[in-house]
């Protein structure tokens, strides 16, 4: 069965489109301008119990996430 929206709505996203190559270049320029800031890692204080268990299993197996 074909999608109902593909035939009736040729432009499903009404917002602006961003070219990834241009975005990556502007992001790299901005980071260089700021001196390559060292961004903090996610603290992980709001992780679900299943995510905590997964990360512990990875660590116990010798992996580094």
JSON list of C-alpha atoms in Angstrom, two decimals:
[
{"chain": "A", "resi": 1, "resn": "UNK", "atom": "CA", "xyz": [0.00, 0.00, 0.00]},
{"chain": "A", "resi": 2, "resn": "UNK", "atom": "CA", "xyz": [1.42, 3.38, -0.97]},
{"chain": "A", "resi": 3, "resn": "UNK", "atom": "CA", "xyz": [1.72, 6.18, 1.54]},
{"chain": "A", "resi": 4, "resn": "UNK", "atom": "CA", "xyz": [-1.33, 8.43, 1.52]},
{"chain": "A", "resi": 5, "resn": "UNK", "atom": "CA", "xyz": [0.75, 11.56, 2.12]},
{"chain": "A", "resi": 6, "resn": "UNK", "atom": "CA", "xyz": [3.30, 10.91, -0.63]},
{"chain": "A", "resi": 7, "resn": "UNK", "atom": "CA", "xyz": [0.76, 11.51, -3.39]},
{"chain": "A", "resi": 8, "resn": "UNK", "atom": "CA", "xyz": [-1.19, 14.39, -1.88]},
{"chain": "A", "resi": 9, "resn": "UNK", "atom": "CA", "xyz": [1.58, 16.34, -0.14]},
{"chain": "A", "resi": 10, "resn": "UNK", "atom": "CA", "xyz": [4.70, 16.85, -2.28]},
{"chain": "A", "resi": 11, "resn": "UNK", "atom": "CA", "xyz": [6.38, 19.04, 0.38]},
{"chain": "A", "resi": 12, "resn": "UNK", "atom": "CA", "xyz": [5.78, 17.41, 3.78]},
{"chain": "A", "resi": 13, "resn": "UNK", "atom": "CA", "xyz": [8.28, 19.64, 5.58]},
{"chain": "A", "resi": 14, "resn": "UNK", "atom": "CA", "xyz": [7.28, 23.32, 5.43]},
{"chain": "A", "resi": 15, "resn": "UNK", "atom": "CA", "xyz": [10.28, 24.56, 7.39]},
{"chain": "A", "resi": 16, "resn": "UNK", "atom": "CA", "xyz": [13.64, 25.75, 6.06]},
{"chain": "A", "resi": 17, "resn": "UNK", "atom": "CA", "xyz": [16.02, 23.19, 4.63]},
{"chain": "A", "resi": 18, "resn": "UNK", "atom": "CA", "xyz": [19.68, 23.21, 5.64]},
{"chain": "A", "resi": 19, "resn": "UNK", "atom": "CA", "xyz": [22.41, 21.76, 3.46]},
{"chain": "A", "resi": 20, "resn": "UNK", "atom": "CA", "xyz": [24.56, 19.54, 5.66]},
{"chain": "A", "resi": 21, "resn": "UNK", "atom": "CA", "xyz": [27.82, 20.56, 3.94]},
{"chain": "A", "resi": 22, "resn": "UNK", "atom": "CA", "xyz": [27.10, 24.25, 4.55]},
{"chain": "A", "resi": 23, "resn": "UNK", "atom": "CA", "xyz": [26.01, 23.55, 8.13]},
{"chain": "A", "resi": 24, "resn": "UNK", "atom": "CA", "xyz": [29.17, 21.54, 8.89]},
{"chain": "A", "resi": 25, "resn": "UNK", "atom": "CA", "xyz": [31.38, 24.28, 7.42]},
{"chain": "A", "resi": 26, "resn": "UNK", "atom": "CA", "xyz": [29.67, 27.04, 9.42]},
{"chain": "A", "resi": 27, "resn": "UNK", "atom": "CA", "xyz": [29.83, 24.93, 12.59]},
{"chain": "A", "resi": 28, "resn": "UNK", "atom": "CA", "xyz": [33.56, 24.29, 12.11]},
{"chain": "A", "resi": 29, "resn": "UNK", "atom": "CA", "xyz": [34.17, 28.00, 11.51]},
{"chain": "A", "resi": 30, "resn": "UNK", "atom": "CA", "xyz": [32.24, 28.95, 14.62]},
{"chain": "A", "resi": 31, "resn": "UNK", "atom": "CA", "xyz": [34.06, 26.42, 16.79]},
{"chain": "A", "resi": 32, "resn": "UNK", "atom": "CA", "xyz": [37.42, 27.65, 15.45]},
{"chain": "A", "resi": 33, "resn": "UNK", "atom": "CA", "xyz": [36.36, 31.23, 16.18]},
{"chain": "A", "resi": 34, "resn": "UNK", "atom": "CA", "xyz": [35.57, 30.28, 19.76]},
{"chain": "A", "resi": 35, "resn": "UNK", "atom": "CA", "xyz": [38.89, 28.47, 20.20]},
{"chain": "A", "resi": 36, "resn": "UNK", "atom": "CA", "xyz": [37.57, 24.89, 19.92]},
{"chain": "A", "resi": 37, "resn": "UNK", "atom": "CA", "xyz": [35.68, 24.91, 23.23]},
{"chain": "A", "resi": 38, "resn": "UNK", "atom": "CA", "xyz": [35.87, 21.76, 25.32]},
{"chain": "A", "resi": 39, "resn": "UNK", "atom": "CA", "xyz": [32.22, 20.78, 25.69]},
{"chain": "A", "resi": 40, "resn": "UNK", "atom": "CA", "xyz": [31.20, 18.93, 28.85]},
{"chain": "A", "resi": 41, "resn": "UNK", "atom": "CA", "xyz": [29.89, 15.40, 28.54]},
{"chain": "A", "resi": 42, "resn": "UNK", "atom": "CA", "xyz": [26.35, 14.54, 29.42]},
{"chain": "A", "resi": 43, "resn": "UNK", "atom": "CA", "xyz": [26.20, 14.09, 33.21]},
{"chain": "A", "resi": 44, "resn": "UNK", "atom": "CA", "xyz": [23.80, 11.15, 32.88]},
{"chain": "A", "resi": 45, "resn": "UNK", "atom": "CA", "xyz": [21.76, 12.18, 35.90]},
{"chain": "A", "resi": 46, "resn": "UNK", "atom": "CA", "xyz": [18.46, 11.54, 34.11]},
{"chain": "A", "resi": 47, "resn": "UNK", "atom": "CA", "xyz": [19.20, 8.13, 32.59]},
{"chain": "A", "resi": 48, "resn": "UNK", "atom": "CA", "xyz": [16.63, 5.39, 32.80]},
{"chain": "A", "resi": 49, "resn": "UNK", "atom": "CA", "xyz": [17.44, 2.24, 34.77]},
{"chain": "A", "resi": 50, "resn": "UNK", "atom": "CA", "xyz": [17.62, 0.25, 31.52]},
{"chain": "A", "resi": 51, "resn": "UNK", "atom": "CA", "xyz": [20.17, 2.69, 30.05]},
{"chain": "A", "resi": 52, "resn": "UNK", "atom": "CA", "xyz": [22.26, 2.53, 33.24]},
{"chain": "A", "resi": 53, "resn": "UNK", "atom": "CA", "xyz": [22.19, -1.29, 33.08]},
{"chain": "A", "resi": 54, "resn": "UNK", "atom": "CA", "xyz": [23.22, -1.24, 29.42]},
{"chain": "A", "resi": 55, "resn": "UNK", "atom": "CA", "xyz": [26.16, 1.09, 30.08]},
{"chain": "A", "resi": 56, "resn": "UNK", "atom": "CA", "xyz": [27.25, -1.01, 33.08]},
{"chain": "A", "resi": 57, "resn": "UNK", "atom": "CA", "xyz": [27.15, -4.18, 30.93]},
{"chain": "A", "resi": 58, "resn": "UNK", "atom": "CA", "xyz": [29.27, -2.49, 28.28]},
{"chain": "A", "resi": 59, "resn": "UNK", "atom": "CA", "xyz": [31.77, -1.35, 30.91]},
{"chain": "A", "resi": 60, "resn": "UNK", "atom": "CA", "xyz": [31.85, -4.80, 32.57]},
{"chain": "A", "resi": 61, "resn": "UNK", "atom": "CA", "xyz": [32.61, -6.36, 29.18]},
{"chain": "A", "resi": 62, "resn": "UNK", "atom": "CA", "xyz": [35.61, -4.07, 28.80]},
{"chain": "A", "resi": 63, "resn": "UNK", "atom": "CA", "xyz": [33.97, -1.60, 26.48]},
{"chain": "A", "resi": 64, "resn": "UNK", "atom": "CA", "xyz": [34.25, 2.12, 26.75]},
{"chain": "A", "resi": 65, "resn": "UNK", "atom": "CA", "xyz": [31.19, 4.09, 25.80]}
]
